[in-house]
Coordinates of C-alpha atoms and ligand atoms in Angstrom, one line a residue:
M11 CA 29.7 35.4 63.4
G12 CA 30.5 32.4 65.5
C13 CA 28.2 30.4 67.7
C14 CA 29.3 32.4 70.7
D15 CA 27.5 35.5 69.2
A16 CA 24.2 33.6 69.2
P17 CA 24.5 31.4 72.3
G18 CA 22.7 28.1 72.2
L19 CA 21.9 28.4 68.5
M20 CA 23.3 25.7 66.2
P21 CA 24.3 26.8 62.7
I22 CA 22.4 25.0 60.1
E23 CA 25.6 23.5 58.5
D24 CA 26.4 21.8 61.9
A25 CA 22.9 20.4 62.2
L26 CA 23.1 19.0 58.6
D27 CA 26.5 17.5 59.3
K28 CA 25.2 15.8 62.5
M29 CA 22.2 14.4 60.6
L30 CA 24.1 13.2 57.5
S31 CA 27.0 11.7 59.4
R32 CA 24.6 9.2 61.0
I33 CA 22.5 8.2 58.1
S34 CA 23.5 5.5 55.7
P35 CA 21.5 4.6 52.5
I36 CA 18.8 1.9 52.5
Q37 CA 20.1 -1.4 51.1
T38 CA 16.9 -2.9 49.9
T39 CA 16.7 -3.1 46.2
L40 CA 13.8 -4.1 43.9
Q41 CA 13.4 -4.9 40.2
L42 CA 10.8 -2.7 38.5
P43 CA 9.4 -2.5 35.0
L44 CA 11.1 0.5 33.3
A45 CA 7.8 2.3 33.0
D46 CA 7.3 2.2 36.8
A47 CA 10.9 3.3 37.7
L48 CA 10.4 7.0 37.4
G49 CA 11.5 8.8 40.6
Y50 CA 13.4 5.7 41.9
V51 CA 17.2 5.7 42.5
L52 CA 19.3 3.4 40.5
A53 CA 20.8 0.5 42.5
E54 CA 23.5 -0.1 39.9
D55 CA 25.2 1.5 36.9
V56 CA 23.3 1.1 33.6
L57 CA 25.7 -0.2 30.9
S58 CA 24.6 -0.3 27.3
P59 CA 24.4 -3.8 25.9
I60 CA 24.2 -2.4 22.3
F61 CA 25.2 0.4 20.0
V62 CA 22.5 3.1 19.6
P63 CA 21.7 3.5 16.8
P64 CA 22.5 -0.2 16.1
F65 CA 23.2 0.4 12.4
D66 CA 24.2 3.3 10.1
N67 CA 21.0 5.1 9.2
S68 CA 19.7 8.1 7.3
A69 CA 19.1 11.5 9.1
M70 CA 16.9 12.7 6.2
D71 CA 14.3 11.7 3.7
G72 CA 16.2 11.7 0.3
Y73 CA 18.5 9.6 -1.8
A74 CA 21.4 7.3 -0.9
I75 CA 24.4 7.7 -3.3
K76 CA 28.0 6.8 -3.9
L77 CA 30.0 10.0 -4.2
A78 CA 32.2 8.5 -6.9
D79 CA 29.2 8.1 -9.2
L80 CA 28.8 11.9 -9.4
E81 CA 32.1 12.2 -11.3
R82 CA 30.3 11.0 -14.4
S83 CA 26.8 12.4 -14.0
N84 CA 24.7 14.2 -11.5
I85 CA 21.6 12.4 -12.7
L86 CA 21.3 9.0 -11.1
P87 CA 18.5 6.5 -12.0
L88 CA 16.6 5.0 -9.1
A89 CA 17.6 1.4 -8.2
G90 CA 15.4 0.7 -5.2
K91 CA 14.4 1.9 -1.8
S92 CA 15.3 1.7 1.9
F93 CA 12.6 2.5 4.3
A94 CA 12.6 2.5 8.1
G95 CA 12.4 -1.1 9.1
L96 CA 12.6 -2.3 5.5
P97 CA 16.2 -2.1 4.4
F98 CA 17.3 -2.2 0.7
E99 CA 18.2 -5.7 -0.3
G100 CA 20.0 -6.9 -3.4
E101 CA 22.6 -5.6 -5.8
W102 CA 23.1 -1.8 -6.1
P103 CA 24.3 -1.1 -9.7
A104 CA 27.0 1.5 -10.2
G105 CA 25.7 5.0 -11.3
T106 CA 22.3 4.7 -9.6
C107 CA 20.8 6.0 -6.4
I108 CA 18.4 4.5 -3.8
R109 CA 15.3 6.3 -2.3
I110 CA 15.8 6.4 1.5
M111 CA 13.8 7.6 4.5
T112 CA 14.8 9.0 7.9
G113 CA 15.9 6.1 10.1
A114 CA 16.3 3.7 7.3
K115 CA 19.4 1.5 7.1
I116 CA 22.1 2.9 4.9
P117 CA 22.7 0.5 2.0
E118 CA 26.2 -1.2 1.7
G119 CA 28.6 1.1 -0.3
C120 CA 26.6 4.3 0.3
D121 CA 28.7 7.3 1.4
A122 CA 26.2 10.1 1.4
V123 CA 22.5 10.9 1.6
I124 CA 21.2 13.8 -0.3
M125 CA 18.1 15.4 1.2
Q126 CA 15.1 15.4 -1.0
E127 CA 15.0 19.2 -1.1
N128 CA 18.4 19.2 -2.9
T129 CA 17.2 17.0 -5.7
A130 CA 14.8 17.0 -8.6
V131 CA 13.0 14.1 -10.3
T132 CA 13.8 14.0 -14.1
D133 CA 12.9 11.6 -16.9
L134 CA 16.4 10.1 -16.7
G135 CA 16.6 9.7 -12.9
I136 CA 17.2 11.8 -9.8
E137 CA 19.1 15.0 -10.4
I138 CA 21.5 15.8 -7.5
K139 CA 21.6 19.6 -7.2
Q140 CA 23.8 19.8 -4.1
E141 CA 27.5 20.7 -4.6
N142 CA 30.5 20.1 -2.4
I143 CA 29.0 17.0 -0.7
K144 CA 31.0 15.8 2.2
P145 CA 31.5 12.0 2.8
Q146 CA 29.0 10.7 5.4
N147 CA 26.6 13.6 4.6
N148 CA 23.3 13.0 6.5
I149 CA 24.5 9.5 7.7
R150 CA 24.0 8.8 11.4
P151 CA 26.7 6.2 12.1
T152 CA 26.3 3.1 14.3
G153 CA 26.8 4.1 18.0
D154 CA 26.5 7.8 17.2
D155 CA 24.4 8.3 20.4
I156 CA 25.6 5.5 22.7
K157 CA 28.4 2.9 22.4
Q158 CA 28.1 -0.7 23.5
G159 CA 29.6 -0.9 27.1
D160 CA 29.1 2.8 27.8
I161 CA 27.9 3.7 31.4
V162 CA 24.9 5.8 30.5
L163 CA 23.7 6.3 34.1
E164 CA 25.4 5.8 37.4
K165 CA 24.2 4.1 40.5
G166 CA 22.7 6.8 42.8
V167 CA 20.9 8.7 40.0
K168 CA 17.2 9.4 40.5
L169 CA 15.4 8.5 37.3
T170 CA 13.7 11.4 35.5
P171 CA 11.5 11.5 32.4
R172 CA 14.7 12.3 30.5
D173 CA 16.4 9.1 31.6
I174 CA 13.6 6.6 31.0
P175 CA 13.3 6.9 27.2
M176 CA 17.1 6.6 26.9
I177 CA 17.1 3.4 28.9
A178 CA 14.3 2.2 26.7
S179 CA 16.5 2.8 23.6
L180 CA 18.9 0.2 25.1
G181 CA 16.2 -2.4 25.4
F182 CA 16.0 -2.8 29.2
S183 CA 12.5 -3.8 30.2
H184 CA 13.3 -3.9 34.0
L185 CA 15.7 -2.0 36.3
N186 CA 17.2 -2.6 39.7
V187 CA 16.4 0.3 42.0
I188 CA 16.7 1.2 45.6
A189 CA 13.4 0.8 47.6
K190 CA 11.9 4.2 48.5
P191 CA 12.3 5.2 52.1
K192 CA 9.0 5.1 54.0
V193 CA 8.2 8.3 55.9
A194 CA 5.3 8.3 58.4
F195 CA 4.1 11.8 59.4
F196 CA 1.6 13.4 61.6
S197 CA 0.6 16.7 63.0
T198 CA 0.4 17.4 66.8
G199 CA -1.8 19.9 68.5
D200 CA -5.1 20.1 70.3
E201 CA -6.0 23.2 68.2
L202 CA -5.9 21.3 64.9
K203 CA -9.0 20.3 62.9
S204 CA -9.2 18.2 59.8
L205 CA -10.6 19.7 56.5
G206 CA -14.3 19.3 56.4
E207 CA -14.7 19.9 60.1
T208 CA -16.1 23.1 61.6
L209 CA -13.7 25.3 63.5
E210 CA -14.6 25.9 67.1
D211 CA -13.2 28.8 69.1
G212 CA -9.4 28.7 69.2
Q213 CA -9.1 26.1 66.5
I214 CA -7.3 26.1 63.1
Y215 CA -7.1 23.8 60.2
D216 CA -4.2 21.4 60.0
S217 CA -2.4 22.7 56.9
N218 CA 1.1 21.2 57.6
R219 CA 0.3 17.7 56.5
Y220 CA -0.8 19.1 53.1
G221 CA 2.7 20.5 52.6
I222 CA 4.7 17.7 54.2
K223 CA 3.1 14.9 52.1
P224 CA 4.0 16.3 48.6
L225 CA 7.5 17.2 49.8
I226 CA 8.1 13.6 51.1
E227 CA 6.9 12.3 47.7
G228 CA 8.9 14.9 45.8
F229 CA 12.0 13.8 47.7
G230 CA 11.4 10.4 46.3
C231 CA 10.0 8.7 49.4
E232 CA 6.8 6.9 50.3
A233 CA 4.5 9.0 52.5
I234 CA 2.4 7.5 55.3
D235 CA -0.2 9.9 56.7
L236 CA -1.0 9.2 60.3
G237 CA -3.3 12.3 60.7
I238 CA -3.7 14.7 63.6
I239 CA -2.6 13.6 67.1
P240 CA -3.8 15.6 70.1
D241 CA -1.4 16.9 72.7
C242 CA -1.9 13.9 74.9
Q243 CA 1.0 11.9 76.2
D244 CA -0.5 8.4 75.8
T245 CA -1.9 8.9 72.3
L246 CA 1.4 10.5 71.2
R247 CA 3.4 7.6 72.7
A248 CA 1.2 5.0 71.0
T249 CA 1.5 6.9 67.7
F250 CA 5.2 7.1 67.8
E251 CA 5.4 3.3 68.5
K252 CA 3.1 2.5 65.6
A253 CA 4.9 5.0 63.3
Q254 CA 8.4 3.7 63.9
K255 CA 7.3 0.1 63.1
M256 CA 5.8 1.2 59.7
A257 CA 8.5 3.6 58.5
D258 CA 12.2 4.3 58.1
V259 CA 11.6 7.9 59.2
V260 CA 9.0 9.5 61.4
V261 CA 8.3 13.2 60.8
T262 CA 6.1 15.3 63.1
S263 CA 5.1 18.9 63.1
G264 CA 4.4 20.9 66.2
G265 CA 5.2 20.3 69.9
V266 CA 9.0 20.6 69.7
S267 CA 9.3 24.0 71.3
V268 CA 9.1 24.7 75.0
G269 CA 5.4 25.2 75.5
E270 CA 3.5 23.5 78.3
A271 CA 1.7 21.2 75.8
D272 CA 4.9 20.3 74.0
Y273 CA 5.0 16.7 75.2
T274 CA 6.9 15.3 72.2
K275 CA 10.2 16.0 74.0
D276 CA 9.3 13.9 77.1
I277 CA 8.0 11.0 75.1
L278 CA 10.9 10.9 72.7
E279 CA 13.4 11.0 75.6
E280 CA 11.6 7.8 76.7
L281 CA 11.4 6.1 73.3
G282 CA 14.8 7.0 71.8
E283 CA 17.8 9.2 71.7
I284 CA 16.7 12.5 70.3
G285 CA 18.5 15.9 70.2
F286 CA 16.4 19.0 70.5
W287 CA 18.1 21.8 68.8
K288 CA 17.7 25.5 68.6
L289 CA 18.9 26.3 65.1
A290 CA 20.4 29.6 64.0
I291 CA 17.8 29.8 61.2
K292 CA 14.8 32.0 60.8
P293 CA 12.1 30.8 60.6
G294 CA 12.5 27.2 61.9
K295 CA 14.4 27.6 65.2
P296 CA 13.0 24.6 67.1
F297 CA 13.9 21.4 65.4
A298 CA 14.5 17.8 66.7
F299 CA 16.5 15.0 65.2
G300 CA 17.4 11.6 66.5
A301 CA 16.9 7.9 66.5
L302 CA 13.9 5.9 67.8
D303 CA 14.4 2.1 68.1
D304 CA 13.2 1.4 64.6
A305 CA 13.3 4.7 62.7
W306 CA 14.9 8.1 62.4
F307 CA 13.0 11.0 63.8
C308 CA 12.6 14.6 62.5
G309 CA 10.5 17.0 64.6
L310 CA 9.5 20.0 62.6
P311 CA 8.3 23.2 64.3
G312 CA 4.5 23.7 64.1
N313 CA 4.5 27.1 62.4
P314 CA 3.6 26.4 58.8
V315 CA 6.4 28.3 57.1
S316 CA 8.9 26.8 59.6
A317 CA 7.6 23.3 59.0
I318 CA 8.0 23.4 55.3
L319 CA 11.3 25.3 55.4
T320 CA 12.9 22.8 57.8
M321 CA 11.6 19.9 55.6
Y322 CA 13.2 21.5 52.6
V323 CA 16.5 22.6 54.1
L324 CA 17.2 19.8 56.6
V325 CA 15.0 16.8 56.0
Q326 CA 15.4 16.9 52.2
P327 CA 19.2 16.2 52.2
M328 CA 18.8 13.6 54.9
L329 CA 16.1 11.7 52.9
A330 CA 18.3 12.0 49.8
K331 CA 21.1 10.3 51.6
L332 CA 18.8 7.6 53.0
A333 CA 17.4 7.0 49.5
G334 CA 20.9 6.4 48.1
H335 CA 20.5 9.4 45.9
T336 CA 24.2 10.3 45.8
H337 CA 23.7 12.6 42.9
W338 CA 21.4 14.9 44.8
Q339 CA 22.4 18.5 44.7
A340 CA 21.7 21.2 47.2
P341 CA 20.0 24.3 45.7
E342 CA 22.6 26.7 44.4
S343 CA 22.8 30.3 45.5
I344 CA 22.5 33.0 42.9
P345 CA 23.3 36.7 43.6
A346 CA 20.3 39.1 43.1
I347 CA 19.8 42.8 43.5
T348 CA 17.0 43.7 45.9
K349 CA 14.0 45.7 44.7
T350 CA 12.6 46.0 48.2
A351 CA 14.2 46.2 51.6
F352 CA 14.4 43.1 53.8
K353 CA 14.1 43.4 57.6
K354 CA 16.7 41.3 59.3
G355 CA 18.3 41.0 62.8
P356 CA 21.7 39.4 63.1
G357 CA 22.2 36.0 64.8
R358 CA 20.3 33.6 62.5
T359 CA 20.4 32.7 58.8
D360 CA 17.1 34.1 57.4
Y361 CA 15.2 32.2 54.7
Q362 CA 12.9 35.0 53.6
R363 CA 10.4 34.3 50.9
G364 CA 11.0 36.3 47.7
I365 CA 9.9 36.7 44.1
Y366 CA 12.7 36.9 41.6
A367 CA 12.7 38.0 38.0
I368 CA 15.5 38.3 35.5
K369 CA 15.9 41.7 34.0
D370 CA 18.5 42.5 31.3
G371 CA 20.3 39.3 32.4
Q372 CA 20.4 40.3 36.1
F373 CA 18.5 38.6 38.9
E374 CA 16.3 40.9 40.9
V375 CA 14.3 40.0 43.9
E376 CA 11.5 41.5 46.0
S377 CA 10.0 40.4 49.3
T378 CA 6.6 38.6 49.3
G379 CA 5.7 40.9 52.2
N380 CA 4.7 39.6 55.7
Q381 CA 7.5 37.3 56.7
S382 CA 5.9 35.9 59.9
S383 CA 6.5 32.1 60.3
G384 CA 2.8 31.7 60.6
A385 CA 2.0 33.5 57.3
F386 CA 2.1 30.8 54.7
R387 CA 0.9 33.1 51.9
S388 CA 4.5 34.2 51.8
M389 CA 5.5 30.7 50.6
S390 CA 2.6 30.5 48.2
L391 CA 3.6 33.8 46.5
A392 CA 7.3 33.1 46.4
N393 CA 9.5 31.5 43.7
C394 CA 12.7 31.6 45.8
F395 CA 14.3 31.8 49.2
V396 CA 16.2 34.9 49.9
V397 CA 19.0 33.6 52.1
I398 CA 20.4 36.3 54.3
E399 CA 23.6 35.5 56.1
R400 CA 23.7 35.0 59.9
D401 CA 25.7 38.1 60.8
R402 CA 23.9 40.4 58.4
G403 CA 21.4 43.1 59.5
N404 CA 18.7 44.9 57.5
V405 CA 19.1 44.8 53.7
Q406 CA 18.4 48.0 51.8
V407 CA 17.1 48.4 48.2
G408 CA 19.9 47.9 45.7
E409 CA 22.0 45.6 47.8
T410 CA 23.1 42.1 46.7
V411 CA 21.6 39.1 48.4
Q412 CA 21.8 35.4 47.6
I413 CA 18.7 33.7 46.4
Q414 CA 17.9 30.0 46.0
Q415 CA 15.3 29.1 43.3
F416 CA 12.9 26.4 44.4
N417 CA 13.8 23.0 43.1
S418 CA 11.2 20.7 41.6
T419 CA 9.8 19.7 45.0
L420 CA 8.6 23.2 45.8
Y421 CA 8.5 24.7 42.2
Ligands
AMP19 P1 3.9 24.4 68.1 O1 5.2 24.1 67.4 O2 3.1 23.2 68.4 O3 4.1 25.2 69.4 O4 3.0 25.3 67.2 C1 3.5 26.5 66.7 C2 2.4 27.2 65.9 O5 2.1 26.5 64.7 C3 1.1 27.4 66.6 O6 0.5 28.6 66.3 C4 0.3 26.2 66.1 O7 -1.1 26.4 66.2 C5 0.7 26.2 64.7 N1 0.6 24.8 64.1 C6 1.0 23.7 64.7 N2 0.8 22.6 63.9 C7 0.1 23.1 62.8 C8 -0.4 22.5 61.7 N3 -0.4 21.2 61.5 N4 -1.0 23.3 60.7 C9 -1.1 24.6 60.9 N5 -0.6 25.2 62.0 C10 0.0 24.5 62.9
MG20 MG1 1.5 22.6 69.4

């Protein structure tokens, strides 16, 4: 289905292209202690200055031998020991073996380590019971893991708990990383109350900020919470002006549709150059993106599911680009068989909330129930989005749909 079948609605791919084509990565870098660098994006390639391991070492607790010695006898008297951090020193007489521990340096001339379980202690020495021993048996050679000069991680990688210990094994105490983008966010709406306050008639609790903040942080950015702003032109204008000075991106929820209290549009037209889009996506149709003088702007719809969904689908890739996270990957689509029907009208790409399971190697998915954009329980229950194509109608039980498992930001 082309755009002409859904007049005025912008396909989500076009919206993403428009956003990403304008964003360029932050240039500010900082040097951080390795232990504090988790979640930051590398500002440069990490090259290994050393071999890891830096010396040949034993993979087992056992005995270091010279294979040629076994031609005369399989019982070898003990000539010394090599422990982790305390290598064997001195002469190693022919026809003897050396007690060795895991991680200990392999003595000069040794060409195999026999694990303890394949030996026996006798009056004459250590009996080697293993047959057909291959050269280099149980020896971890120098550089087995990482060679000197290897690029172990590329610029643009976001550091995970799997990367940090590897970098530690190379001896780096500090790393050059890209500064995290700062994202200021606030909720708009006269009906919104903070937690701890009592709800009056017609009021609801502001829940969006509680989803937006962990997402901003999960995307590797610094979150600045500016609270709830009422639907009042002057307060909104002042808040936008403050926010854009503090942050690289300003994210708001609410006030971007066409209601009478939706002032955001007027103010933003004064303060910057903002596009208000009607996206061919459900939920999440009203969305705004553009530039203020000192920051980018993303205006999320107020409905809680729409706010989180547009954060995930549109703002996440944009912040990844801004953060210099060039290795960021969009969630992949996986085919799944439906266990429940999914109601769907053609014209927009639906991101329904689903629960998938794998049965006999096959992905199956059921709906979380109520799919209203105001019903946030559907997000809480879900473990995936069920992405139903723009031109598709109702989906029956047993049909194949594409699902996207939540990534680590929504998990
Ligand atoms: P709006 O986009 O401002 O027209 O709001 C759309 C719907 O989302 C309305 O029902 C609002 O009450 C609701 N809403 C707006 N902001 C929030 C928020 N921060 N938390 C929970 N619901 C909200
Ligand atoms: Mg509102």
